[in-house]
């Protein structure tokens, strides 16, 4: 194992210029970057505490779920990416990409080289929907589809887009993203960073009708007004609503009166229903594609033949006065050839860290990671979705990060000291194991490469493209590390 470098004496007091307090953050999405940024801007640092922060990610590129979990046609992505870029571009936080926790480095490795470790690994898997037939061919997880259209390096390049009629189960933002991308004309996505294989796959899709189903009513949806309004921006796609789905109980009325977001969404949906042209639901006279919004539908079974999806059965529900629903005993069948479940994300267990398999989070108290006995694990912390579960938006992520780093800084005098605290010791470890890690300078190279691909596509096509996202992990690593680009 490498020895401490001469510039960082083993006996130096931590948090001083001679021996910075060394912190590793695992995950370079918003949760990880916010935690690192808040640490550098803390009052303790202003008062003289010296930190050395290294940010690790399993992917060669930074930004986590912003790069691989948000629809490419969301204009707000650019603003979030710009904010994260500014933090990492300052140079006071090191980035190491293509380093997989649990494979390339272990918790023991990190504890040897750092005084504290913050896990910000997020949640990328689909939550289960346990109904009969969900395992049939043609049944997909919405999160998996998002990873595909966002060019995730670890998912197949091809996606089976053969269905004309599709059901999307869920009433959250991801469900709307999935439905919008499925129903949108592929050429209209060329202005985004969509990878070429995704454009080609979507362009060949024969889809005509995408149905979004929610268990509760219009006042209980979980998406946001902006997500809802984006549905109406798709060219040659009609939105179809159904009057029988518009039911409001006492709790709905209270929510509309007291919550501006709920009021905005209900007003938007109701106006669409009132203004809806009968032609919108008629394939002979309306747009070539239709996006149907259904409420008060509880999925009970995916039906099939020859092992493939042929339909889905719902039980009609009714509001019970509290905003929750109960079954009515009325069942409706819809002929579809594909089903996408978008009922939430779920976190993945991390090696050597206690995990709550019911909630999909690292066991923790306020960001302090606990062991199986409920005792705090010294120097180990969590933030973001792996800490609290996959709920909340950016504001919640910032609040999470603040809570976690506040506890870390409060614990700093009792943190177990890193045995190997040299600035370059982690580089020696990774190099010794043959890990082809990428750096922030490498991201600049990859960023420029993707923009060059966009310029090339613009020169050879009718649409101006700012960038084209690289999908291959090998190509990302090669570009980032200055090697020849593979074909």
Tab-separated table of C-alpha atoms in Angstrom:
chain	number	residue	atom	x	y	z
A	1	UNK	CA	0.000	0.000	0.000
A	2	UNK	CA	1.399	3.465	-0.850
A	3	UNK	CA	2.904	5.550	1.913
A	4	UNK	CA	1.823	9.108	2.675
A	5	UNK	CA	3.457	11.570	0.311
A	6	UNK	CA	6.127	13.814	1.845
A	7	UNK	CA	3.965	16.884	1.256
A	8	UNK	CA	1.345	15.475	3.619
A	9	UNK	CA	3.015	14.296	6.826
A	10	UNK	CA	1.112	11.491	8.549
A	11	UNK	CA	1.237	13.278	11.857
A	12	UNK	CA	0.023	16.651	10.653
A	13	UNK	CA	-3.140	18.002	12.218
A	14	UNK	CA	-6.122	17.365	9.985
A	15	UNK	CA	-7.815	20.401	8.528
A	16	UNK	CA	-4.617	22.408	8.212
A	17	UNK	CA	-2.573	23.369	5.172
A	18	UNK	CA	-0.135	20.583	6.093
A	19	UNK	CA	-2.835	17.942	6.366
A	20	UNK	CA	-6.226	18.734	4.811
A	21	UNK	CA	-9.313	16.885	6.013
A	22	UNK	CA	-9.743	14.386	3.173
A	23	UNK	CA	-13.279	13.589	1.992
A	24	UNK	CA	-14.431	11.205	-0.753
A	25	UNK	CA	-17.834	11.698	-2.367
A	26	UNK	CA	-19.228	8.716	-4.301
A	27	UNK	CA	-21.512	9.949	-7.068
A	28	UNK	CA	-21.212	13.086	-9.202
A	29	UNK	CA	-24.880	13.853	-9.738
A	30	UNK	CA	-26.515	16.872	-8.090
A	31	UNK	CA	-26.491	15.237	-4.647
A	32	UNK	CA	-22.762	14.599	-4.695
A	33	UNK	CA	-21.771	17.907	-6.272
A	34	UNK	CA	-23.996	19.893	-3.906
A	35	UNK	CA	-22.488	18.140	-0.878
A	36	UNK	CA	-18.957	18.840	-2.086
A	37	UNK	CA	-19.799	22.449	-2.939
A	38	UNK	CA	-21.465	23.106	0.421
A	39	UNK	CA	-18.471	21.686	2.231
A	40	UNK	CA	-16.165	24.141	0.454
A	41	UNK	CA	-18.498	27.032	1.299
A	42	UNK	CA	-19.117	26.082	4.929
A	43	UNK	CA	-18.443	28.442	7.815
A	44	UNK	CA	-15.790	26.054	9.070
A	45	UNK	CA	-13.833	26.486	5.838
A	46	UNK	CA	-14.298	30.247	6.055
A	47	UNK	CA	-12.815	30.028	9.559
A	48	UNK	CA	-9.710	28.219	8.319
A	49	UNK	CA	-10.578	24.518	7.943
A	50	UNK	CA	-8.710	23.055	4.951
A	51	UNK	CA	-10.436	20.340	2.908
A	52	UNK	CA	-9.359	18.044	0.081
A	53	UNK	CA	-12.429	16.641	-1.705
A	54	UNK	CA	-12.406	13.925	-4.368
A	55	UNK	CA	-15.560	13.102	-6.323
A	56	UNK	CA	-15.899	9.591	-7.776
A	57	UNK	CA	-18.367	8.277	-10.346
A	58	UNK	CA	-18.859	4.868	-11.943
A	59	UNK	CA	-19.405	6.544	-15.317
A	60	UNK	CA	-16.682	8.272	-17.346
A	61	UNK	CA	-18.756	11.483	-17.486
A	62	UNK	CA	-20.117	13.544	-14.581
A	63	UNK	CA	-23.645	14.717	-13.649
A	64	UNK	CA	-25.280	11.374	-12.831
A	65	UNK	CA	-29.067	11.394	-13.189
A	66	UNK	CA	-28.971	14.766	-14.940
A	67	UNK	CA	-27.065	13.145	-17.822
A	68	UNK	CA	-28.709	9.721	-17.683
A	69	UNK	CA	-32.123	10.209	-16.097
A	70	UNK	CA	-33.751	13.367	-17.453
A	71	UNK	CA	-35.476	13.581	-20.838
A	72	UNK	CA	-33.242	15.257	-23.443
A	73	UNK	CA	-35.957	17.708	-24.506
A	74	UNK	CA	-36.126	19.367	-21.075
A	75	UNK	CA	-34.741	22.903	-21.454
A	76	UNK	CA	-34.023	23.192	-17.744
A	77	UNK	CA	-31.350	20.473	-17.948
A	78	UNK	CA	-28.892	22.949	-19.395
A	79	UNK	CA	-29.293	25.269	-16.418
A	80	UNK	CA	-28.638	22.473	-13.909
A	81	UNK	CA	-25.659	21.158	-15.880
A	82	UNK	CA	-24.207	24.673	-16.105
A	83	UNK	CA	-24.498	25.079	-12.332
A	84	UNK	CA	-22.789	21.734	-11.649
A	85	UNK	CA	-20.124	22.517	-14.259
A	86	UNK	CA	-19.250	25.811	-12.555
A	87	UNK	CA	-18.701	24.035	-9.242
A	88	UNK	CA	-16.387	21.402	-10.688
A	89	UNK	CA	-14.625	23.872	-12.983
A	90	UNK	CA	-13.299	25.859	-10.020
A	91	UNK	CA	-10.560	23.273	-9.533
A	92	UNK	CA	-10.912	22.788	-5.776
A	93	UNK	CA	-12.809	19.477	-6.154
A	94	UNK	CA	-11.162	16.616	-8.062
A	95	UNK	CA	-13.247	14.363	-10.310
A	96	UNK	CA	-12.482	10.687	-10.948
A	97	UNK	CA	-14.809	9.037	-13.452
A	98	UNK	CA	-15.058	5.409	-14.584
A	99	UNK	CA	-14.338	4.271	-11.017
A	100	UNK	CA	-16.885	1.732	-9.784
A	101	UNK	CA	-17.379	1.534	-6.027
A	102	UNK	CA	-17.390	-2.103	-4.968
A	103	UNK	CA	-15.330	-3.188	-7.990
A	104	UNK	CA	-12.460	-0.751	-8.454
A	105	UNK	CA	-12.393	0.543	-4.875
A	106	UNK	CA	-13.842	-0.808	-1.649
A	107	UNK	CA	-15.036	0.931	1.488
A	108	UNK	CA	-11.812	-0.191	3.156
A	109	UNK	CA	-9.803	1.468	0.370
A	110	UNK	CA	-11.706	4.709	0.807
A	111	UNK	CA	-11.384	4.661	4.583
A	112	UNK	CA	-7.644	4.109	4.178
A	113	UNK	CA	-7.273	7.173	1.965
A	114	UNK	CA	-9.964	9.496	3.354
A	115	UNK	CA	-11.144	10.703	6.727
A	116	UNK	CA	-14.797	10.663	5.623
A	117	UNK	CA	-16.847	9.120	2.814
A	118	UNK	CA	-20.181	10.454	1.523
A	119	UNK	CA	-22.331	8.139	-0.604
A	120	UNK	CA	-24.433	10.005	-3.167
A	121	UNK	CA	-25.135	7.129	-5.540
A	122	UNK	CA	-28.798	7.939	-6.124
A	123	UNK	CA	-31.406	5.463	-7.355
A	124	UNK	CA	-31.482	4.202	-10.940
A	125	UNK	CA	-33.612	1.052	-10.831
A	126	UNK	CA	-37.362	0.720	-11.374
A	127	UNK	CA	-39.605	0.107	-8.392
A	128	UNK	CA	-41.526	-3.150	-8.715
A	129	UNK	CA	-45.152	-3.410	-9.792
A	130	UNK	CA	-46.311	-6.800	-8.577
A	131	UNK	CA	-49.270	-7.705	-10.788
A	132	UNK	CA	-49.785	-10.821	-12.915
A	133	UNK	CA	-48.225	-10.656	-16.372
A	134	UNK	CA	-45.723	-7.925	-15.560
A	135	UNK	CA	-42.943	-10.305	-16.632
A	136	UNK	CA	-44.287	-10.748	-20.197
A	137	UNK	CA	-42.251	-9.768	-23.229
A	138	UNK	CA	-43.178	-6.174	-24.018
A	139	UNK	CA	-43.349	-5.149	-20.363
A	140	UNK	CA	-40.628	-2.651	-19.440
A	141	UNK	CA	-39.400	-0.501	-16.613
A	142	UNK	CA	-39.708	3.209	-17.307
A	143	UNK	CA	-36.315	3.901	-15.722
A	144	UNK	CA	-34.695	1.373	-18.064
A	145	UNK	CA	-36.268	3.129	-21.051
A	146	UNK	CA	-35.034	6.489	-19.754
A	147	UNK	CA	-31.514	5.057	-19.506
A	148	UNK	CA	-31.782	3.873	-23.110
A	149	UNK	CA	-32.957	7.150	-24.619
A	150	UNK	CA	-30.427	9.072	-22.520
A	151	UNK	CA	-27.553	7.022	-23.931
A	152	UNK	CA	-26.576	5.197	-20.744
A	153	UNK	CA	-23.354	3.271	-21.480
A	154	UNK	CA	-24.438	0.127	-19.632
A	155	UNK	CA	-27.754	-0.601	-21.397
A	156	UNK	CA	-28.269	-2.212	-24.835
A	157	UNK	CA	-28.101	0.103	-27.849
A	158	UNK	CA	-31.352	-1.246	-29.301
A	159	UNK	CA	-34.854	-0.987	-27.834
A	160	UNK	CA	-37.842	-3.060	-29.049
A	161	UNK	CA	-40.111	-0.275	-30.296
A	162	UNK	CA	-42.662	-2.391	-32.161
A	163	UNK	CA	-45.936	-1.541	-30.406
A	164	UNK	CA	-48.655	0.626	-31.926
A	165	UNK	CA	-50.561	0.958	-28.636
A	166	UNK	CA	-48.685	1.479	-25.374
A	167	UNK	CA	-49.667	1.784	-21.708
A	168	UNK	CA	-47.580	3.855	-19.298
A	169	UNK	CA	-48.457	3.238	-15.653
A	170	UNK	CA	-47.787	6.115	-13.274
A	171	UNK	CA	-48.667	9.737	-12.708
A	172	UNK	CA	-45.262	11.198	-11.901
A	173	UNK	CA	-42.804	13.224	-13.967
A	174	UNK	CA	-40.955	10.156	-15.219
A	175	UNK	CA	-44.182	8.641	-16.518
A	176	UNK	CA	-44.872	11.833	-18.469
A	177	UNK	CA	-41.320	11.857	-19.828
A	178	UNK	CA	-41.611	8.243	-20.968
A	179	UNK	CA	-44.991	8.850	-22.609
A	180	UNK	CA	-43.851	12.075	-24.269
A	181	UNK	CA	-40.710	10.495	-25.748
A	182	UNK	CA	-42.676	7.445	-26.941
A	183	UNK	CA	-45.280	9.609	-28.675
A	184	UNK	CA	-43.020	12.361	-29.982
A	185	UNK	CA	-41.764	12.306	-33.580
A	186	UNK	CA	-38.091	11.371	-33.531
A	187	UNK	CA	-36.963	14.153	-35.875
A	188	UNK	CA	-38.286	16.715	-33.381
A	189	UNK	CA	-35.688	15.426	-30.892
A	190	UNK	CA	-32.746	16.148	-33.187
A	191	UNK	CA	-32.325	19.577	-31.619
A	192	UNK	CA	-31.370	17.798	-28.374
A	193	UNK	CA	-28.259	15.755	-27.530
A	194	UNK	CA	-30.125	12.497	-28.321
A	195	UNK	CA	-27.700	9.768	-29.483
A	196	UNK	CA	-27.966	8.607	-33.086
A	197	UNK	CA	-29.027	5.055	-32.185
A	198	UNK	CA	-31.913	6.434	-30.110
A	199	UNK	CA	-33.069	8.718	-32.916
A	200	UNK	CA	-33.013	5.815	-35.347
A	201	UNK	CA	-34.916	3.542	-32.980
A	202	UNK	CA	-37.631	6.093	-32.252
A	203	UNK	CA	-37.930	7.021	-35.922
A	204	UNK	CA	-38.803	3.411	-36.795
A	205	UNK	CA	-41.479	3.183	-34.077
A	206	UNK	CA	-45.004	2.446	-35.430
A	207	UNK	CA	-46.685	3.917	-32.337
A	208	UNK	CA	-50.068	5.602	-32.759
A	209	UNK	CA	-51.492	5.701	-29.216
A	210	UNK	CA	-49.817	6.115	-25.829
A	211	UNK	CA	-52.017	5.826	-22.728
A	212	UNK	CA	-50.947	7.201	-19.329
A	213	UNK	CA	-52.805	5.676	-16.371
A	214	UNK	CA	-53.031	6.997	-12.806
A	215	UNK	CA	-54.652	5.303	-9.820
A	216	UNK	CA	-56.106	8.481	-8.337
A	217	UNK	CA	-57.804	11.605	-9.683
A	218	UNK	CA	-56.596	14.747	-11.467
A	219	UNK	CA	-56.020	16.556	-8.155
A	220	UNK	CA	-53.713	13.804	-6.858
A	221	UNK	CA	-51.228	13.589	-9.740
A	222	UNK	CA	-47.547	13.724	-8.817
A	223	UNK	CA	-46.160	15.515	-11.848
A	224	UNK	CA	-45.431	19.221	-12.000
A	225	UNK	CA	-47.139	21.962	-14.066
A	226	UNK	CA	-44.166	22.377	-16.395
A	227	UNK	CA	-44.061	18.648	-17.155
A	228	UNK	CA	-47.771	18.706	-17.882
A	229	UNK	CA	-47.589	21.725	-20.173
A	230	UNK	CA	-44.750	20.123	-22.149
A	231	UNK	CA	-47.162	17.421	-23.306
A	232	UNK	CA	-49.023	19.972	-25.393
A	233	UNK	CA	-45.852	21.087	-27.199
A	234	UNK	CA	-45.398	17.885	-29.192
A	235	UNK	CA	-46.025	18.332	-32.899
A	236	UNK	CA	-48.707	16.158	-34.538
A	237	UNK	CA	-49.700	14.582	-31.208
A	238	UNK	CA	-53.240	15.056	-29.883
A	239	UNK	CA	-53.953	14.935	-26.144
A	240	UNK	CA	-57.083	12.950	-25.332
A	241	UNK	CA	-58.915	13.138	-21.995
A	242	UNK	CA	-62.056	11.467	-20.657
A	243	UNK	CA	-64.819	13.255	-18.745
A	244	UNK	CA	-65.573	10.216	-16.558
A	245	UNK	CA	-62.050	10.438	-15.125
A	246	UNK	CA	-62.588	13.924	-13.735
A	247	UNK	CA	-63.801	13.348	-10.192
A	248	UNK	CA	-63.038	15.506	-7.150
A	249	UNK	CA	-63.719	14.688	-3.496
A	250	UNK	CA	-63.458	16.896	-0.398
A	251	UNK	CA	-59.697	16.423	-0.143
A	252	UNK	CA	-59.349	17.337	-3.831
A	253	UNK	CA	-61.298	20.560	-3.305
A	254	UNK	CA	-59.091	21.478	-0.347
A	255	UNK	CA	-55.926	20.749	-2.356
A	256	UNK	CA	-57.098	22.925	-5.256
A	257	UNK	CA	-57.900	25.805	-2.891
A	258	UNK	CA	-54.712	25.615	-0.815
A	259	UNK	CA	-52.021	24.430	-3.237
A	260	UNK	CA	-51.216	26.625	-6.236
A	261	UNK	CA	-49.429	23.809	-8.033
A	262	UNK	CA	-52.438	21.502	-7.751
A	263	UNK	CA	-54.738	24.339	-8.800
A	264	UNK	CA	-52.610	25.048	-11.883
A	265	UNK	CA	-52.562	21.418	-12.973
A	266	UNK	CA	-56.268	20.847	-12.395
A	267	UNK	CA	-57.097	24.037	-14.295
A	268	UNK	CA	-54.844	22.982	-17.185
A	269	UNK	CA	-56.380	19.525	-17.392
A	270	UNK	CA	-59.932	20.803	-17.084
A	271	UNK	CA	-59.377	23.432	-19.748
A	272	UNK	CA	-57.956	20.806	-22.076
A	273	UNK	CA	-61.009	18.645	-21.481
A	274	UNK	CA	-63.400	21.513	-22.182
A	275	UNK	CA	-61.521	22.618	-25.273
A	276	UNK	CA	-60.934	19.106	-26.553
A	277	UNK	CA	-61.924	18.714	-30.167
A	278	UNK	CA	-63.842	15.525	-30.822
A	279	UNK	CA	-61.503	15.013	-33.738
A	280	UNK	CA	-58.592	14.532	-31.336
A	281	UNK	CA	-59.795	11.036	-30.461
A	282	UNK	CA	-60.511	10.115	-34.086
A	283	UNK	CA	-57.521	8.636	-35.937
A	284	UNK	CA	-59.160	9.511	-39.252
A	285	UNK	CA	-59.280	13.259	-38.664
A	286	UNK	CA	-56.835	14.157	-35.890
A	287	UNK	CA	-53.066	13.978	-35.481
A	288	UNK	CA	-51.130	10.867	-36.482
A	289	UNK	CA	-50.420	10.104	-32.804
A	290	UNK	CA	-52.484	10.432	-29.647
A	291	UNK	CA	-51.492	10.767	-26.001
A	292	UNK	CA	-54.340	9.635	-23.727
A	293	UNK	CA	-54.527	10.708	-20.067
A	294	UNK	CA	-56.546	8.374	-17.832
A	295	UNK	CA	-57.267	8.801	-14.126
A	296	UNK	CA	-58.945	6.541	-11.533
A	297	UNK	CA	-57.460	3.382	-13.061
A	298	UNK	CA	-55.722	0.760	-10.897
A	299	UNK	CA	-53.698	-1.853	-12.850
A	300	UNK	CA	-54.574	-5.436	-11.931
A	301	UNK	CA	-53.116	-7.597	-14.717
A	302	UNK	CA	-51.029	-7.451	-17.874
A	303	UNK	CA	-52.554	-9.903	-20.316
A	304	UNK	CA	-50.724	-11.738	-23.045
A	305	UNK	CA	-50.479	-14.445	-25.654
A	306	UNK	CA	-47.464	-16.537	-26.664
A	307	UNK	CA	-45.542	-14.878	-23.850
A	308	UNK	CA	-46.064	-11.358	-25.204
A	309	UNK	CA	-48.122	-8.406	-23.987
A	310	UNK	CA	-51.484	-8.119	-25.723
A	311	UNK	CA	-53.395	-5.936	-23.258
A	312	UNK	CA	-53.797	-4.619	-19.739
A	313	UNK	CA	-56.693	-4.770	-17.297
A	314	UNK	CA	-57.588	-2.008	-14.847
A	315	UNK	CA	-60.110	-1.719	-12.063
A	316	UNK	CA	-61.906	1.590	-12.018
A	317	UNK	CA	-61.380	3.398	-8.726
A	318	UNK	CA	-63.255	6.137	-6.931
A	319	UNK	CA	-62.113	8.788	-4.487
A	320	UNK	CA	-63.018	8.109	-0.866
A	321	UNK	CA	-63.168	11.698	0.426
A	322	UNK	CA	-59.579	11.765	1.712
A	323	UNK	CA	-57.856	11.906	-1.670
A	324	UNK	CA	-57.253	8.159	-1.601
A	325	UNK	CA	-59.176	5.652	-3.694
A	326	UNK	CA	-61.071	2.397	-3.408
A	327	UNK	CA	-61.999	-0.149	-6.037
A	328	UNK	CA	-65.400	-0.054	-7.697
A	329	UNK	CA	-65.505	-3.624	-8.984
A	330	UNK	CA	-65.665	-2.373	-12.574
A	331	UNK	CA	-62.896	-3.702	-14.814
A	332	UNK	CA	-61.729	-2.352	-18.175
A	333	UNK	CA	-59.437	-3.996	-20.726
A	334	UNK	CA	-57.200	-2.011	-23.063
A	335	UNK	CA	-55.503	-3.620	-26.057
A	336	UNK	CA	-51.812	-2.676	-25.946
A	337	UNK	CA	-48.645	-4.345	-27.144
A	338	UNK	CA	-46.292	-2.768	-24.608
A	339	UNK	CA	-46.499	-1.715	-20.970
A	340	UNK	CA	-44.096	0.668	-19.216
A	341	UNK	CA	-44.224	0.855	-15.431
A	342	UNK	CA	-43.147	4.235	-14.070
A	343	UNK	CA	-44.136	3.881	-10.441
A	344	UNK	CA	-40.884	5.170	-8.980
A	345	UNK	CA	-37.169	4.571	-8.700
A	346	UNK	CA	-35.464	2.268	-6.215
A	347	UNK	CA	-31.947	2.405	-4.800
A	348	UNK	CA	-29.323	-0.328	-5.099
A	349	UNK	CA	-27.474	-1.900	-2.191
A	350	UNK	CA	-23.843	-0.863	-1.726
A	351	UNK	CA	-21.127	-3.357	-0.684
A	352	UNK	CA	-20.118	-3.133	2.992
A	353	UNK	CA	-22.866	-0.598	3.802
A	354	UNK	CA	-26.062	-1.490	5.679
A	355	UNK	CA	-29.051	-1.274	3.333
A	356	UNK	CA	-32.783	-1.018	3.897
A	357	UNK	CA	-34.155	-3.324	1.188
A	358	UNK	CA	-37.734	-2.279	1.878
A	359	UNK	CA	-37.136	1.424	1.256
A	360	UNK	CA	-34.161	1.132	-1.090
A	361	UNK	CA	-31.884	3.394	0.971
A	362	UNK	CA	-28.672	3.216	2.965
A	363	UNK	CA	-29.556	2.916	6.641
A	364	UNK	CA	-28.837	6.314	8.124
A	365	UNK	CA	-29.908	8.946	10.590
A	366	UNK	CA	-29.761	12.453	9.176
A	367	UNK	CA	-27.104	11.328	6.705
A	368	UNK	CA	-24.971	9.522	9.283
A	369	UNK	CA	-24.724	5.919	8.079
A	370	UNK	CA	-25.625	3.255	10.643
A	371	UNK	CA	-24.603	-0.387	10.971
A	372	UNK	CA	-26.887	-3.403	11.484
A	373	UNK	CA	-27.164	-2.590	15.191
A	374	UNK	CA	-28.193	1.011	14.547
A	375	UNK	CA	-24.799	2.368	15.603
A	376	UNK	CA	-23.190	5.194	13.646
A	377	UNK	CA	-20.411	4.055	11.330
A	378	UNK	CA	-17.600	6.552	11.972
A	379	UNK	CA	-16.735	8.670	8.962
A	380	UNK	CA	-19.414	7.283	6.604
A	381	UNK	CA	-22.329	9.433	5.391
A	382	UNK	CA	-25.058	9.510	2.732
A	383	UNK	CA	-26.981	12.164	0.849
A	384	UNK	CA	-29.567	12.410	-1.929
A	385	UNK	CA	-31.900	9.628	-3.016
A	386	UNK	CA	-29.715	6.869	-1.541
A	387	UNK	CA	-30.237	8.643	1.784
A	388	UNK	CA	-33.943	9.541	1.731
A	389	UNK	CA	-35.415	7.569	-1.170
A	390	UNK	CA	-36.293	8.742	-4.697
A	391	UNK	CA	-38.591	11.628	-3.826
A	392	UNK	CA	-38.315	15.378	-4.113
A	393	UNK	CA	-36.729	17.757	-6.574
A	394	UNK	CA	-33.477	19.743	-6.602
A	395	UNK	CA	-34.466	21.826	-3.585
A	396	UNK	CA	-34.824	18.677	-1.484
A	397	UNK	CA	-31.434	17.455	-2.674
A	398	UNK	CA	-29.796	20.676	-1.508
A	399	UNK	CA	-31.468	20.411	1.883
A	400	UNK	CA	-30.293	16.820	2.166
A	401	UNK	CA	-26.734	17.779	1.374
A	402	UNK	CA	-26.759	20.585	3.935
A	403	UNK	CA	-27.972	18.246	6.683
A	404	UNK	CA	-25.354	15.634	5.856
A	405	UNK	CA	-22.362	17.956	5.620
A	406	UNK	CA	-23.449	19.749	8.803
A	407	UNK	CA	-23.274	16.430	10.668
A	408	UNK	CA	-19.958	15.520	9.035
A	409	UNK	CA	-18.376	18.800	10.061
A	410	UNK	CA	-19.769	18.456	13.577
A	411	UNK	CA	-18.128	15.000	13.768
A	412	UNK	CA	-14.794	16.037	12.269
A	413	UNK	CA	-12.693	15.888	15.423
A	414	UNK	CA	-13.751	12.283	16.010
A	415	UNK	CA	-13.390	11.006	12.466
A	416	UNK	CA	-11.039	8.018	12.058
A	417	UNK	CA	-7.862	9.338	10.463
A	418	UNK	CA	-6.905	8.130	6.987
A	419	UNK	CA	-3.788	5.962	7.199
A	420	UNK	CA	-2.660	6.982	3.704
A	421	UNK	CA	-3.503	10.649	3.327
A	422	UNK	CA	-1.214	11.721	0.527
A	423	UNK	CA	-2.692	13.875	-2.213
A	424	UNK	CA	-1.639	11.473	-4.988
A	425	UNK	CA	-2.040	8.194	-3.091
A	426	UNK	CA	-5.448	7.436	-4.582
A	427	UNK	CA	-4.031	7.966	-8.088
A	428	UNK	CA	-1.325	5.411	-7.320
A	429	UNK	CA	-3.934	2.956	-6.063
A	430	UNK	CA	-6.120	3.297	-9.169
A	431	UNK	CA	-3.166	3.132	-11.548
A	432	UNK	CA	-1.805	0.083	-9.749
A	433	UNK	CA	-5.112	-1.707	-10.286
A	434	UNK	CA	-5.291	-0.773	-13.948
A	435	UNK	CA	-8.357	1.438	-13.509
A	436	UNK	CA	-8.726	3.718	-16.536
A	437	UNK	CA	-10.098	6.612	-14.561
A	438	UNK	CA	-11.151	9.847	-16.201
A	439	UNK	CA	-10.668	13.368	-14.864
A	440	UNK	CA	-12.316	16.772	-15.060
A	441	UNK	CA	-9.837	17.759	-17.752
A	442	UNK	CA	-10.925	14.614	-19.585
A	443	UNK	CA	-14.539	15.681	-19.329
A	444	UNK	CA	-13.612	18.921	-21.093
A	445	UNK	CA	-12.202	16.779	-23.911
A	446	UNK	CA	-15.348	14.640	-24.091
A	447	UNK	CA	-17.565	17.711	-23.879
A	448	UNK	CA	-15.732	19.270	-26.827
A	449	UNK	CA	-15.914	15.977	-28.738
A	450	UNK	CA	-19.699	15.720	-28.319
A	451	UNK	CA	-20.103	19.322	-29.461
A	452	UNK	CA	-17.935	18.559	-32.495
A	453	UNK	CA	-20.201	15.617	-33.314
A	454	UNK	CA	-23.139	18.025	-33.103
A	455	UNK	CA	-21.446	20.445	-35.489
A	456	UNK	CA	-20.723	17.607	-37.915
A	457	UNK	CA	-24.341	16.433	-37.756
A	458	UNK	CA	-25.515	20.011	-38.337
A	459	UNK	CA	-23.321	20.340	-41.401
A	460	UNK	CA	-24.693	17.115	-42.869
A	461	UNK	CA	-28.332	17.510	-41.891
A	462	UNK	CA	-31.228	19.955	-41.846
A	463	UNK	CA	-31.235	20.536	-38.070
A	464	UNK	CA	-28.812	22.570	-35.958
A	465	UNK	CA	-27.432	20.284	-33.237
A	466	UNK	CA	-25.495	21.612	-30.252
A	467	UNK	CA	-24.048	18.200	-29.411
A	468	UNK	CA	-24.500	14.474	-29.958
A	469	UNK	CA	-24.102	12.362	-26.846
A	470	UNK	CA	-21.519	9.568	-26.943
A	471	UNK	CA	-22.952	6.254	-25.738
A	472	UNK	CA	-20.018	3.855	-25.726
A	473	UNK	CA	-18.142	3.695	-22.431
A	474	UNK	CA	-14.970	2.749	-24.299
A	475	UNK	CA	-15.243	5.783	-26.562
A	476	UNK	CA	-15.938	8.077	-23.614
A	477	UNK	CA	-12.877	6.768	-21.790
A	478	UNK	CA	-10.655	6.955	-24.863
A	479	UNK	CA	-11.655	10.530	-25.652
A	480	UNK	CA	-11.328	11.584	-22.014
A	481	UNK	CA	-7.896	10.007	-21.689
A	482	UNK	CA	-6.621	11.355	-25.013
A	483	UNK	CA	-6.543	7.993	-26.785
A	484	UNK	CA	-7.657	7.331	-30.346
A	485	UNK	CA	-11.438	7.316	-30.740
A	486	UNK	CA	-12.796	3.863	-31.487
A	487	UNK	CA	-15.184	3.320	-34.353
